[in-house]
Coordinates of C-alpha atoms and ligand atoms in Angstrom, one line a residue:
M1 CA 26.5 -5.2 4.4
A2 CA 23.1 -3.7 4.1
I3 CA 20.7 -3.8 6.6
I4 CA 17.5 -6.1 6.4
I5 CA 14.7 -4.2 7.0
D6 CA 12.7 -7.2 8.4
G7 CA 8.7 -5.9 7.6
N8 CA 7.3 -8.5 9.5
E9 CA 8.6 -7.8 12.3
L10 CA 7.3 -3.9 11.9
S11 CA 4.5 -4.5 11.2
R12 CA 4.3 -7.0 14.9
R13 CA 4.9 -4.2 16.0
Q14 CA 2.9 -1.7 14.7
R15 CA -0.2 -4.1 13.8
E16 CA 0.1 -4.8 18.3
I17 CA 0.0 -0.7 19.0
T18 CA -2.7 -0.8 16.3
A19 CA -4.7 -3.2 18.1
K20 CA -4.4 -1.5 21.5
E21 CA -6.4 1.9 20.2
A22 CA -8.7 -0.3 18.2
L23 CA -9.6 -1.4 22.2
E24 CA -9.4 2.3 23.0
F25 CA -11.6 2.5 19.8
T26 CA -14.1 0.2 20.7
E27 CA -14.8 1.6 24.7
K28 CA -15.4 5.1 23.7
A29 CA -17.8 4.3 20.8
G30 CA -19.3 0.6 21.6
R31 CA -18.6 -0.6 18.6
P32 CA -14.8 -1.8 16.9
P33 CA -13.7 -0.2 14.0
G34 CA -15.3 -1.8 11.1
L35 CA -14.0 -3.1 7.5
A36 CA -16.0 -4.7 4.3
V37 CA -14.1 -6.1 2.0
V38 CA -15.8 -7.0 -0.7
L39 CA -14.0 -9.2 -3.6
V40 CA -16.2 -10.4 -7.4
G41 CA -14.8 -13.7 -9.4
E42 CA -13.3 -16.3 -8.2
D43 CA -9.8 -15.8 -8.6
P44 CA -7.2 -17.7 -6.5
A45 CA -4.6 -14.7 -6.0
S46 CA -7.3 -12.0 -4.6
A47 CA -9.0 -14.1 -2.0
I48 CA -5.9 -15.1 -0.4
Y49 CA -5.0 -11.9 -0.1
V50 CA -8.2 -11.2 0.9
K51 CA -7.8 -14.5 3.6
N52 CA -5.0 -12.2 5.2
K53 CA -6.7 -9.4 5.3
K54 CA -9.7 -11.3 7.6
K55 CA -7.2 -13.1 9.6
A56 CA -5.1 -9.6 10.5
C57 CA -8.4 -7.8 11.3
E58 CA -9.5 -10.6 13.8
T59 CA -6.4 -9.3 15.6
A60 CA -6.2 -6.1 15.5
G61 CA -9.9 -6.2 16.7
I62 CA -11.2 -4.3 13.9
R63 CA -14.5 -6.0 12.7
S64 CA -14.8 -7.8 8.9
F65 CA -17.7 -7.3 6.8
E66 CA -16.8 -9.8 3.6
Y67 CA -18.5 -10.3 0.4
R68 CA -17.7 -12.6 -2.4
L69 CA -19.9 -11.6 -5.2
D70 CA -19.7 -14.6 -8.6
S71 CA -17.6 -12.8 -11.4
G72 CA -21.2 -12.3 -13.3
T73 CA -22.2 -9.6 -10.9
S74 CA -23.6 -6.7 -13.1
R75 CA -23.2 -3.0 -12.1
E76 CA -25.6 -1.8 -10.8
E77 CA -25.7 -5.1 -8.1
L78 CA -22.0 -4.1 -6.9
L79 CA -22.6 -0.5 -7.4
G80 CA -25.7 -1.2 -5.1
L81 CA -23.6 -3.3 -2.7
V82 CA -20.3 0.0 -2.6
H83 CA -23.9 2.7 -1.5
R84 CA -25.8 0.8 1.1
L85 CA -22.0 0.2 2.5
N86 CA -21.8 4.1 2.3
A87 CA -24.7 4.3 4.6
D88 CA -23.6 1.4 6.9
D89 CA -22.6 2.6 10.2
L90 CA -20.8 -0.2 11.2
V91 CA -18.8 0.6 8.2
D92 CA -15.4 3.5 8.0
G93 CA -13.9 0.8 5.6
I94 CA -14.7 0.1 2.1
L95 CA -12.5 -2.4 -0.4
V96 CA -13.1 -3.5 -3.0
K97 CA -10.8 -5.6 -4.6
L98 CA -9.3 -5.1 -7.5
P99 CA -8.6 -6.1 -10.7
L100 CA -12.8 -6.5 -11.0
P101 CA -14.0 -8.8 -14.3
A102 CA -13.6 -6.3 -17.3
H103 CA -17.2 -6.0 -17.6
L104 CA -16.9 -3.9 -14.6
D105 CA -15.5 -0.2 -14.6
S106 CA -13.1 -0.3 -11.4
Q107 CA -12.8 3.7 -11.7
E108 CA -16.8 4.1 -10.7
V109 CA -16.7 1.8 -9.0
L110 CA -13.6 3.8 -6.7
L111 CA -15.5 6.8 -8.0
A112 CA -18.8 5.7 -5.6
I113 CA -16.8 5.0 -2.0
D114 CA -17.2 7.4 0.1
P115 CA -13.7 9.1 0.3
G116 CA -14.3 8.8 4.0
K117 CA -14.4 5.5 3.4
D118 CA -11.3 5.3 0.9
V119 CA -8.9 3.0 3.1
D120 CA -7.1 2.1 0.7
G121 CA -6.3 6.2 -0.7
F122 CA -7.1 5.5 -4.6
H123 CA -9.8 8.5 -4.7
P124 CA -9.1 11.4 -5.8
Y125 CA -10.1 13.4 -2.8
N126 CA -8.1 11.3 -1.2
M127 CA -5.1 12.4 -4.0
G128 CA -6.2 15.2 -4.4
R129 CA -5.5 15.9 0.0
L130 CA -2.1 14.1 -0.2
L131 CA -1.2 16.4 -3.2
T132 CA -2.1 19.4 -1.3
G133 CA 0.2 18.9 1.7
E134 CA -3.2 17.6 3.7
P135 CA -3.2 13.7 4.1
T136 CA -6.6 12.2 4.7
L137 CA -6.4 8.6 3.7
V138 CA -3.3 7.7 2.4
P139 CA -2.3 4.7 -0.3
C140 CA -1.5 1.8 2.1
T141 CA 2.2 1.5 0.5
P142 CA 4.0 4.3 0.4
A143 CA 2.6 4.7 3.8
G144 CA 3.7 1.6 4.6
I145 CA 7.5 2.2 3.2
M146 CA 7.1 6.2 4.9
C147 CA 7.1 3.9 8.1
M148 CA 10.3 1.6 7.4
L149 CA 12.0 4.8 6.6
R150 CA 10.7 6.3 10.0
E151 CA 11.4 3.7 11.6
H152 CA 15.5 2.9 10.7
G153 CA 15.7 7.0 11.5
V154 CA 16.4 7.4 7.5
S155 CA 16.2 11.6 7.3
L156 CA 15.0 11.9 3.6
R157 CA 16.0 15.7 3.7
G158 CA 17.6 16.9 1.0
K159 CA 18.3 14.1 -0.2
D160 CA 17.8 12.5 -3.8
A161 CA 14.7 10.2 -4.1
V162 CA 14.2 8.0 -6.8
V163 CA 11.0 6.4 -7.4
V164 CA 10.6 3.6 -10.4
G165 CA 7.2 3.6 -11.7
R166 CA 4.2 6.0 -11.9
S167 CA 1.1 3.9 -11.2
N168 CA -1.6 5.8 -8.8
I169 CA -1.4 3.4 -6.2
V170 CA 2.6 3.4 -4.8
G171 CA 4.7 5.5 -7.6
K172 CA 2.1 8.9 -7.2
P173 CA 1.9 8.4 -4.1
M174 CA 5.6 7.5 -2.9
A175 CA 6.7 10.4 -5.0
I176 CA 5.3 12.9 -3.3
L177 CA 5.0 11.0 0.6
L178 CA 9.1 11.2 -0.2
M179 CA 8.9 15.2 -1.7
M180 CA 7.4 16.4 1.5
E181 CA 9.7 14.7 4.0
H182 CA 12.2 17.4 1.9
A183 CA 13.9 14.8 0.0
T184 CA 14.6 15.6 -4.2
V185 CA 12.3 13.8 -5.2
T186 CA 12.3 12.2 -9.7
I187 CA 10.2 9.5 -11.0
C188 CA 11.0 7.1 -13.5
H189 CA 8.9 5.0 -15.6
S190 CA 8.9 2.7 -19.0
R191 CA 9.8 6.1 -21.0
T192 CA 12.7 7.1 -19.1
V193 CA 15.9 7.6 -20.8
G194 CA 18.7 6.2 -18.8
L195 CA 17.5 4.5 -15.6
E196 CA 21.0 3.7 -15.0
A197 CA 22.3 6.7 -14.6
K198 CA 19.8 8.0 -12.4
V199 CA 18.9 4.7 -10.0
A200 CA 22.7 5.5 -9.3
A201 CA 22.6 8.3 -8.5
A202 CA 19.9 8.3 -6.1
D203 CA 20.2 7.7 -2.1
V204 CA 16.6 6.3 -1.7
V205 CA 15.1 3.8 -4.7
V206 CA 12.0 3.1 -4.5
A207 CA 11.6 0.3 -7.1
A208 CA 7.7 -0.6 -8.4
I209 CA 8.0 -1.8 -11.9
G210 CA 6.6 -5.1 -11.5
R211 CA 9.5 -6.7 -13.3
A212 CA 11.9 -9.1 -11.1
E213 CA 15.5 -8.3 -10.8
M214 CA 15.1 -5.3 -13.8
I215 CA 17.1 -3.4 -10.8
R216 CA 20.6 -4.1 -11.3
G217 CA 22.9 -4.3 -8.1
D218 CA 25.7 -3.0 -8.4
W219 CA 23.8 0.2 -10.3
I220 CA 23.4 1.4 -6.3
K221 CA 25.0 4.2 -5.1
P222 CA 27.6 3.0 -1.7
G223 CA 25.2 3.6 0.8
A224 CA 21.7 3.3 -0.4
V225 CA 18.3 3.2 0.5
V226 CA 16.8 0.2 -1.2
I227 CA 12.9 -0.2 -1.0
D228 CA 12.1 -3.2 -3.5
V229 CA 8.1 -2.8 -3.8
G230 CA 8.2 -5.7 -6.4
M231 CA 6.3 -8.9 -6.2
N232 CA 7.4 -11.2 -9.0
R233 CA 6.7 -15.1 -9.6
T234 CA 9.5 -17.0 -10.7
A235 CA 9.6 -20.1 -11.7
S236 CA 12.8 -19.7 -8.9
G237 CA 10.1 -18.2 -7.0
L238 CA 9.3 -14.8 -5.9
K239 CA 12.0 -12.3 -6.8
G240 CA 11.7 -8.2 -6.0
D241 CA 12.3 -6.0 -8.7
V242 CA 15.9 -5.7 -7.6
Q243 CA 18.3 -7.5 -8.3
F244 CA 18.9 -8.5 -4.0
E245 CA 21.4 -9.8 -3.7
E246 CA 24.4 -7.3 -5.2
A247 CA 22.3 -4.8 -4.4
A248 CA 22.4 -5.5 -0.2
R249 CA 26.5 -5.7 -0.7
R250 CA 26.2 -1.6 -2.6
A251 CA 23.3 -0.2 0.2
S252 CA 23.5 0.8 3.7
L253 CA 19.2 -0.2 3.6
I254 CA 17.7 -3.0 2.0
T255 CA 13.3 -4.4 2.1
P256 CA 13.5 -7.7 0.7
V257 CA 10.8 -9.8 -1.3
P258 CA 9.0 -11.8 0.3
G259 CA 9.1 -9.5 4.5
G260 CA 10.1 -6.6 3.0
V261 CA 6.8 -3.8 1.7
G262 CA 4.1 -6.6 1.4
P263 CA 4.2 -6.9 5.0
M264 CA 3.4 -3.0 5.7
T265 CA 1.0 -3.0 3.3
I266 CA -1.6 -5.0 5.1
T267 CA -1.2 -2.4 8.7
M268 CA -1.1 0.0 6.9
L269 CA -5.2 -1.3 6.3
L270 CA -5.1 -1.1 9.3
D271 CA -4.1 1.8 10.9
N272 CA -6.5 3.5 7.8
T273 CA -9.0 1.8 8.8
L274 CA -8.3 2.9 12.5
R275 CA -8.1 6.4 11.3
A276 CA -11.3 6.2 9.3
A277 CA -12.9 5.2 12.5
R278 CA -12.1 8.1 14.5
I279 CA -12.6 10.1 12.0
H280 CA -16.2 9.2 11.8
A281 CA -16.3 9.0 15.5
G282 CA -15.7 12.6 16.0
Ligands
NDP1 P1 1.8 -0.9 -12.5 O1 2.0 -2.5 -13.6 O2 0.8 -0.1 -12.3 O3 3.1 0.0 -13.2 C1 4.1 -0.7 -13.0 C2 5.1 1.5 -13.2 O4 6.8 0.3 -14.2 C3 4.8 2.2 -14.6 O5 4.6 3.4 -14.3 C4 5.0 1.7 -16.3 O6 6.0 2.5 -16.5 C5 6.7 1.5 -15.2 N1 7.5 0.7 -16.0 C6 7.7 -0.1 -17.0 N2 8.6 -0.9 -16.9 C7 9.4 -0.4 -17.0 C8 11.0 -0.5 -16.8 N3 11.4 -1.1 -17.6 N4 11.8 1.0 -16.8 C9 10.9 1.1 -16.6 N5 10.4 1.8 -15.4 C10 9.3 0.6 -16.3 O7 2.3 -1.6 -11.3 P2 2.1 -1.4 -9.7 O8 2.3 -0.2 -9.8 O9 0.3 -2.2 -9.5 O10 2.6 -2.5 -9.3 C11 5.0 -2.8 -8.8 C12 5.6 -3.5 -9.2 O11 5.2 -3.7 -7.0 C13 4.5 -5.0 -8.9 O12 5.6 -6.3 -8.8 C14 3.7 -5.4 -7.3 O13 2.8 -7.1 -7.9 C15 3.7 -5.2 -7.0 N6 3.6 -4.3 -5.3 C16 3.7 -4.9 -4.7 C17 2.4 -4.7 -3.3 C18 3.2 -4.3 -1.6 O14 2.2 -5.0 -1.1 N7 4.7 -5.4 -1.6 C19 1.6 -3.2 -4.0 C20 1.4 -3.4 -4.5 C21 2.4 -3.0 -5.7 P3 5.0 3.6 -17.3 O15 3.7 3.7 -16.1 O16 5.7 3.6 -18.4 O17 3.4 2.1 -17.9

């Protein structure tokens, strides 16, 4: 039976470290690290997410600035706000909650964020730094997963890792981070042929698909490490991309959903904000 990685507990410990370091920063810089969160529209899930972020910031000693704009906000208004935040010395991190309403171009907004304040790590500058082996601000979900693997003493050197999903926010940066730790990485996606066999050969499986329990438990190689990023709302509650019970019988380590990868994502956002603040303060 696998050891279950407790993302809540790891997050709690990690946030304590961040809070201590944020306090040290505040004493030195004369101001706390600051995170601006921009929410356009009324999406209830996004609103909950923003509320949780605010609470997490307060606990970690990070000042949070919240901007709630109505769904009719124009391109010019939103870009104007991003430019003002770029120039604001109290703001170290800027997060524009995606998805944006359809009339706004999220790529354009993303490009407008100062890469030094791009705490989501989605700006092409930060993606490029990651790809060239000099990461600065790394996307939070894959960064959180690497933290989990480190904390559990997982050695990736020479291991076969399979990442299912190739999104810019999870799959691609995840694959690069695993490769940087010397894993041999296969990236799978919706056109992959023979997914089951690829997963079955993997020492480490990261599932970031968005399809409830698509990775069957009996595909997992005995002793493998299984990281489930998926968050799928189903009639029987929140489910991951991995069929948990059977996978847990075969894996050596596994993340649950909920309580696995999710909490670590916000934790890494706080960490990135502190990192950005330190860079700004020189
Ligand atoms: P995307 O929809 O952007 O990407 C999904 C990926 O899965 C795509 O690359 C897609 O392939 C691939 N895929 C879809 N169907 C299949 C299939 N049948 N076989 C193999 N691959 C397939 O999703 P995200 O990366 O943004 O998120 C993935 C999941 O993780 C979601 O459930 C999301 O809610 C969750 N998530 C959780 C976070 C957390 O903090 N816990 C943070 C971010 C996301 P293709 O490219 O070919 O379309």
